Coordinates of C-alpha atoms in Angstrom, one line a residue:
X228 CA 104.4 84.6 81.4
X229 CA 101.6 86.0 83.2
X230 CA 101.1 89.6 83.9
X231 CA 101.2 90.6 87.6
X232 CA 98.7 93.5 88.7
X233 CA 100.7 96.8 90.0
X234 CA 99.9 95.9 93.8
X235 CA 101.4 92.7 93.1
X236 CA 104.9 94.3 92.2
X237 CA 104.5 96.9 95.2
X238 CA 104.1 94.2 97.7
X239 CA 106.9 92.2 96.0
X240 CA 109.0 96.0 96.5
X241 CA 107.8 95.9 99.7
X242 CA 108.9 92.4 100.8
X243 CA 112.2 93.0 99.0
X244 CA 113.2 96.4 100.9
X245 CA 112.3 94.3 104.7
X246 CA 114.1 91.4 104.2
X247 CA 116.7 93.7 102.5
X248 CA 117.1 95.8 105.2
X249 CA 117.2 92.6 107.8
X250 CA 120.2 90.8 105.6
X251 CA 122.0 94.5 105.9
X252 CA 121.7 94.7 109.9
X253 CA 122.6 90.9 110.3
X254 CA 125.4 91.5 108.3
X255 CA 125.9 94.6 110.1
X256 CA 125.9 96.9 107.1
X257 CA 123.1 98.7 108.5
X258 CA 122.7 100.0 112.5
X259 CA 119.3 99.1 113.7
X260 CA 118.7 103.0 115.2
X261 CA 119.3 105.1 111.6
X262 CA 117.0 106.2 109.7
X263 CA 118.1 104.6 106.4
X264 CA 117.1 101.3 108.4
X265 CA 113.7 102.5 109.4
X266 CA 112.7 104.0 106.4
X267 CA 113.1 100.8 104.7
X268 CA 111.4 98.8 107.1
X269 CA 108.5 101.3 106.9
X270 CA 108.1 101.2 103.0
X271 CA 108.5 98.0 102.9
X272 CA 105.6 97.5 105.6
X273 CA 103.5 100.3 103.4
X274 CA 104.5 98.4 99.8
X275 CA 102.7 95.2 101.4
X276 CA 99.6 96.9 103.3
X277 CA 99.0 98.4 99.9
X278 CA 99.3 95.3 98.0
X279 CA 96.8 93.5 100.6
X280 CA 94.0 96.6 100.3
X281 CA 94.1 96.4 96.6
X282 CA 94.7 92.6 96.3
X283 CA 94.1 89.4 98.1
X284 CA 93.1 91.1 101.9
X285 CA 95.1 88.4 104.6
X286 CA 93.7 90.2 108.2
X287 CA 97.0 88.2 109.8
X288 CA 99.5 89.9 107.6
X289 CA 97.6 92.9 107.5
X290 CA 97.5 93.2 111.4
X291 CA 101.6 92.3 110.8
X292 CA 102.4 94.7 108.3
X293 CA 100.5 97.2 110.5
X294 CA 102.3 96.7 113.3
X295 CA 105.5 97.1 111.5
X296 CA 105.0 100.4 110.0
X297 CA 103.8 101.9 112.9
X298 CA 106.7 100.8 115.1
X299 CA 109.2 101.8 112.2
X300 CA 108.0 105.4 112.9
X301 CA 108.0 105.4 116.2
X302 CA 111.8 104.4 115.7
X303 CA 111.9 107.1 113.5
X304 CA 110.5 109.8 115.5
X305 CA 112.5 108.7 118.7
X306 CA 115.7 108.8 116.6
X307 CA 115.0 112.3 115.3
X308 CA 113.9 113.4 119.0
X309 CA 117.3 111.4 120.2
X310 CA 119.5 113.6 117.6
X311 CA 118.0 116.7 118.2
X312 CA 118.6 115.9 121.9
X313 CA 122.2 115.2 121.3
X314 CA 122.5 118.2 119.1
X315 CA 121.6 120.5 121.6
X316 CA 123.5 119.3 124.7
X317 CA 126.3 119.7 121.8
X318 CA 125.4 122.9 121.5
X319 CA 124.8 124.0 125.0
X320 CA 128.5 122.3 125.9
X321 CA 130.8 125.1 127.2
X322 CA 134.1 124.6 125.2

């Protein structure tokens, strides 16, 4: 058996925790707006950008891999601005 450089096994990590965290929404384990969802989507995303810069570069599934992280923290930051909204209309509520 063949060793497999260290960006190898990121990028394997990396393809694992997407398609991971697709199989728990479809199977609706996961809810597509919580964190939990997002941050594995963005790892995931960062595990195979890293293992393309340090590996075999692929400017399709670079440009791909891009795209996903960046949109997995914009879902992040507009579900942290969404709960902070929430929290303070809670807050603000006259009981």
């Amino acid at each position: 058996m063949s060793f497999l450089p260290w960006h190898v096994w990121v990028g394997l990590i990396g393809v694992a925790l997407v398609l991971l965290a697709f199989f728990l929404l479809q199977a609706q384990k996961l809810h597509g707006h919580r964190m939990v969802y997002q941050l594995m989507n963005a790892l995931g995303a960062l595990g195979v950008l890293i293992s393309l810069v340090f590996g075999e570069f692929n400017l399709s599934a670079f440009l791909l891999e891009g795209a996903w992280l960046l949109i997995s923290i914009y879902g992040m930051m507009f579900g942290v601005k969404t709960r902070r909204a929430a929290r303070d209309a809670n807050r603000d509520a006259p009981w």
